[in-house]
Coordinates of C-alpha atoms and ligand atoms in Angstrom, one line a residue:
M272 CA 339.1 49.0 156.0
T273 CA 340.8 45.8 154.8
R274 CA 338.9 42.7 156.0
A275 CA 340.0 39.1 156.3
F276 CA 336.5 37.9 155.1
P277 CA 334.7 39.1 153.2
Q278 CA 337.0 41.7 151.6
A279 CA 333.9 43.9 151.3
L280 CA 330.6 43.7 153.1
H281 CA 327.6 45.9 152.1
I282 CA 324.5 45.9 154.2
V283 CA 321.7 47.7 152.3
A284 CA 318.2 48.6 152.8
G285 CA 316.5 46.2 150.5
W286 CA 316.3 44.5 147.1
D287 CA 316.5 47.6 144.9
Q288 CA 319.7 48.8 146.6
A289 CA 321.2 45.3 146.4
A290 CA 320.4 45.2 142.7
D291 CA 321.9 48.6 142.2
L292 CA 325.1 47.8 144.0
A293 CA 325.6 44.3 142.5
S294 CA 325.0 45.7 139.0
D295 CA 327.4 48.5 139.6
L296 CA 330.0 45.9 140.6
V297 CA 329.5 44.0 137.3
C298 CA 329.6 47.2 135.3
A299 CA 332.8 48.3 136.9
T300 CA 334.4 44.9 136.0
V301 CA 333.3 45.3 132.4
R302 CA 334.6 48.9 132.1
R303 CA 337.9 47.7 133.6
K304 CA 338.1 44.7 131.1
P305 CA 335.7 44.9 128.2
G306 CA 336.2 41.2 127.4
A307 CA 335.4 40.2 130.9
V308 CA 334.2 36.6 131.7
L309 CA 331.1 36.9 133.9
G310 CA 329.5 34.0 135.9
F311 CA 325.8 34.3 136.7
A312 CA 323.6 32.4 139.1
T313 CA 320.0 32.1 138.4
G314 CA 317.2 32.1 141.1
R315 CA 315.2 34.8 142.6
T316 CA 318.1 36.9 144.0
A317 CA 320.0 37.0 140.7
T318 CA 317.0 37.6 138.6
E319 CA 316.1 40.6 140.7
I320 CA 319.5 42.1 139.8
F321 CA 319.3 41.6 136.0
P322 CA 316.8 44.5 135.3
A323 CA 319.3 46.9 136.9
L324 CA 322.1 45.5 134.9
I325 CA 320.1 45.7 131.7
R326 CA 319.1 49.3 132.5
K327 CA 322.8 50.3 133.1
A328 CA 323.9 48.5 129.9
R329 CA 321.3 50.5 128.0
L330 CA 322.5 53.7 129.6
G331 CA 326.0 52.9 128.5
R332 CA 327.5 52.5 131.9
A333 CA 329.5 49.6 130.4
D334 CA 329.8 48.1 127.0
F335 CA 328.8 44.4 127.2
T336 CA 329.4 43.7 123.5
Q337 CA 332.7 41.8 124.2
V338 CA 331.9 40.1 127.4
R339 CA 331.4 36.3 127.8
C340 CA 328.9 34.8 130.2
F341 CA 328.7 31.4 132.0
N342 CA 325.6 30.0 133.8
L343 CA 326.5 28.5 137.2
D344 CA 324.3 25.6 137.0
E345 CA 321.3 23.9 135.3
Y346 CA 318.6 21.4 136.1
I347 CA 319.0 18.0 134.4
G348 CA 315.9 16.9 132.5
L349 CA 314.5 20.3 131.5
P350 CA 314.8 21.2 127.8
P351 CA 316.0 24.8 127.0
S352 CA 312.4 25.6 126.0
H353 CA 311.1 24.8 129.6
P354 CA 310.2 28.0 131.5
N355 CA 312.0 26.8 134.6
A356 CA 315.3 25.7 132.8
Y357 CA 318.0 28.1 134.0
S358 CA 319.2 28.5 130.4
N359 CA 315.7 29.7 129.4
E360 CA 315.4 32.0 132.4
M361 CA 318.8 33.5 131.7
Q362 CA 318.2 33.9 128.0
R363 CA 314.9 35.7 128.7
G364 CA 315.9 37.6 131.7
L365 CA 319.4 38.8 130.9
Y366 CA 321.1 37.7 127.7
D367 CA 318.3 38.5 125.2
P368 CA 317.5 41.9 126.7
M369 CA 321.3 42.7 126.8
G370 CA 321.5 41.8 123.1
L371 CA 324.2 39.2 123.7
N372 CA 324.8 36.8 120.9
P373 CA 325.0 33.0 121.3
A374 CA 328.8 32.9 121.0
Q375 CA 329.0 35.1 124.2
V376 CA 327.1 32.8 126.3
F377 CA 327.7 29.3 127.8
L378 CA 324.6 27.5 128.7
F379 CA 324.4 24.0 130.0
D380 CA 322.2 21.6 128.0
G381 CA 320.0 20.0 130.7
M382 CA 318.9 17.4 128.2
A383 CA 322.5 16.3 127.3
S384 CA 322.6 12.6 126.7
N385 CA 325.7 12.5 128.9
P386 CA 325.5 15.1 131.6
G387 CA 328.9 14.3 132.9
H388 CA 330.4 15.2 129.4
E389 CA 328.3 18.4 129.6
A390 CA 329.9 19.3 132.8
E391 CA 333.4 18.7 131.4
R392 CA 332.4 20.8 128.3
C393 CA 331.8 23.7 130.8
E394 CA 335.3 23.3 132.4
R395 CA 336.9 23.2 129.0
A396 CA 335.0 26.4 127.9
L397 CA 336.0 28.1 131.1
A398 CA 339.7 27.3 130.6
A399 CA 339.5 28.5 127.0
A400 CA 337.9 31.7 128.1
G401 CA 340.7 32.4 130.6
G402 CA 338.5 31.9 133.7
I403 CA 335.8 33.9 135.3
D404 CA 336.6 37.5 136.2
L405 CA 333.4 38.1 138.3
Q406 CA 331.1 35.5 139.6
L407 CA 327.7 36.6 140.9
A408 CA 326.4 34.0 143.3
G409 CA 323.4 33.5 145.6
L410 CA 323.2 31.5 148.8
G411 CA 320.9 28.5 149.5
E412 CA 319.1 28.3 152.7
N413 CA 321.2 25.2 153.4
G414 CA 324.4 27.1 152.7
H415 CA 324.8 25.9 149.1
I416 CA 326.6 27.9 146.4
G417 CA 325.6 27.0 142.9
F418 CA 324.0 23.5 143.5
N419 CA 327.0 22.5 145.7
E420 CA 324.9 21.0 148.4
P421 CA 326.1 20.2 151.9
G422 CA 328.8 17.5 151.5
S423 CA 330.4 19.1 148.4
P424 CA 334.2 19.1 148.6
G425 CA 336.0 22.4 148.4
D426 CA 338.0 21.2 145.3
S427 CA 335.0 19.9 143.4
R428 CA 334.8 20.8 139.7
T429 CA 331.7 21.1 137.5
R430 CA 329.7 17.9 137.8
V431 CA 326.4 16.2 138.1
V432 CA 324.9 16.4 141.5
S433 CA 321.7 15.3 143.3
L434 CA 319.6 18.2 144.8
S435 CA 319.0 18.1 148.5
A436 CA 315.5 17.9 149.9
T437 CA 316.0 21.4 151.2
S438 CA 316.8 22.9 147.8
R439 CA 314.0 21.0 146.1
T440 CA 311.6 22.3 148.7
A441 CA 313.0 25.9 148.3
N442 CA 312.6 25.8 144.6
R443 CA 309.2 24.1 144.6
R444 CA 307.5 27.5 144.5
Y445 CA 308.8 28.1 141.0
F446 CA 307.3 24.8 139.6
P447 CA 303.6 23.9 138.9
A448 CA 303.9 20.8 141.1
P449 CA 306.2 19.5 143.8
G450 CA 307.0 16.4 141.7
A451 CA 308.1 18.6 138.9
V452 CA 311.2 19.9 140.6
P453 CA 314.2 18.0 139.0
A454 CA 316.2 15.7 141.3
R455 CA 319.6 16.3 139.6
A456 CA 321.5 19.2 138.2
I457 CA 324.8 20.2 136.7
T458 CA 326.7 22.7 138.7
M459 CA 330.0 24.4 138.6
G460 CA 332.1 23.0 141.5
I461 CA 333.2 24.8 144.6
G462 CA 336.8 24.7 143.3
T463 CA 335.5 26.0 139.9
I464 CA 333.7 28.9 141.7
L465 CA 336.7 29.7 143.8
D466 CA 338.9 30.0 140.6
A467 CA 336.8 33.2 139.8
R468 CA 338.9 36.3 140.3
Q469 CA 336.1 38.1 142.1
I470 CA 333.0 36.7 143.8
V471 CA 329.9 38.8 144.5
M472 CA 327.6 37.0 146.8
V473 CA 324.1 38.5 147.4
A474 CA 321.7 37.2 150.0
L475 CA 318.4 38.9 150.8
G476 CA 315.6 38.3 153.2
A477 CA 315.1 36.8 156.7
H478 CA 315.0 33.2 155.3
K479 CA 318.7 33.6 154.4
A480 CA 319.7 34.9 157.8
A481 CA 320.7 31.5 159.3
A482 CA 322.7 30.5 156.1
V483 CA 324.5 33.9 156.2
A484 CA 325.5 33.4 159.8
R485 CA 326.7 29.9 159.1
M486 CA 328.8 31.1 156.1
F487 CA 330.7 33.4 158.6
N488 CA 330.7 31.1 161.8
D489 CA 330.7 27.5 160.8
P490 CA 334.0 25.6 160.4
V491 CA 335.2 25.8 156.8
G492 CA 334.2 22.6 155.2
P493 CA 331.7 20.6 153.1
A494 CA 328.9 20.7 155.8
T495 CA 328.3 24.4 154.8
P496 CA 329.6 24.9 151.3
A497 CA 329.5 28.7 151.4
T498 CA 332.2 28.7 154.2
F499 CA 334.7 27.8 151.4
L500 CA 334.3 31.4 150.2
R501 CA 336.3 32.4 153.4
G502 CA 339.5 31.1 151.7
H503 CA 339.1 33.0 148.5
G504 CA 340.5 36.5 149.1
N505 CA 338.3 38.7 146.9
V506 CA 334.7 38.2 148.0
T507 CA 332.1 41.1 148.2
I508 CA 329.0 40.2 150.2
V509 CA 325.8 42.2 149.8
L510 CA 323.0 41.6 152.3
D511 CA 319.9 43.4 153.4
H512 CA 319.3 44.0 157.1
L513 CA 317.1 40.9 157.4
A514 CA 319.7 38.5 155.9
A515 CA 322.3 40.1 158.1
S516 CA 320.1 39.9 161.3
A517 CA 321.9 36.8 162.8
L518 CA 325.5 38.1 162.3
P519 CA 327.4 39.1 165.4
E520 CA 327.9 42.8 166.1
S521 CA 331.6 42.5 165.3
V522 CA 330.9 41.6 161.7
L523 CA 328.1 44.1 161.3
A524 CA 330.2 46.9 162.6
A525 CA 332.4 46.6 159.5
G526 CA 329.5 46.6 157.1
Q527 CA 329.5 49.4 154.6
E528 CA 326.6 51.3 153.1
P529 CA 326.9 51.6 149.3
G530 CA 329.5 54.1 148.2
A531 CA 331.2 53.9 151.5
Ligands
F6R26 C1 321.0 29.3 141.1 C2 322.1 29.0 142.1 C3 321.6 28.9 143.6 C4 320.9 30.1 144.1 C5 320.5 29.9 145.5 C6 319.7 31.2 146.0 O1 321.7 29.4 139.9 O2 323.2 28.9 141.9 O3 322.7 28.6 144.4 O4 321.7 31.2 143.9 O5 319.7 28.8 145.7 O6 318.5 31.0 145.3 P1 317.3 32.3 145.4 O7 318.1 33.5 144.9 O8 316.3 31.8 144.5 O9 317.0 32.3 146.9

């Protein structure tokens, strides 16, 4: 069935099924286009998907030797050696196990002396790479995508942002102390994300249910940044039953099980 939004909706049993499906979508893109440009979120949802992707790469489901990868965002003030730096998490969790070389990977430098210039470097690199073929995104409990917090304009580009209290609280569990969560980040903008030719958004767990419902129901606008996905045209959403639990029946009825 062709849908207005999202163009595909998969409601799966749990994390393993979501990882299987999302990694299949990435592999399909790379099979279709060996030099594909892939955008990756970090965070719990994305890092649960990476082992499935690594497994499939090792099984030869797709050849990743020519892909290029971009990180979606990065904390400002954490060196790449910091365990919570997204560049570090991505290197350890995905890029190293996949055997990608540094030239294949764009990482933000969270310690750049001029973070604004670092953001512009990302936009230039994206343009030089020909844009993102598939962007894997997660969803913040406040409706953010990347670190585009509520208030972010739909045409925003990669830039320096302040993290909201909600996001800092949500990410506190990954840091040794509450005060250790950085206050600022560099993120691809909403306009930058919407330039991706395909977006795969994965949201799992009951704590995402309200944000998922708002992504579908709120007026499209900066108050709920994920609503901007509704104007994209090639969005696949992968949810588990808990994350989908606040969606109206009319939306759920069109949800597909994997392979459907
Ligand atoms: C991280 C990012 C964020 C996360 C979102 C969900 O790179 O872009 O938008 O995707 O905050 O985070 P998790 O998956 O940890 O719930």
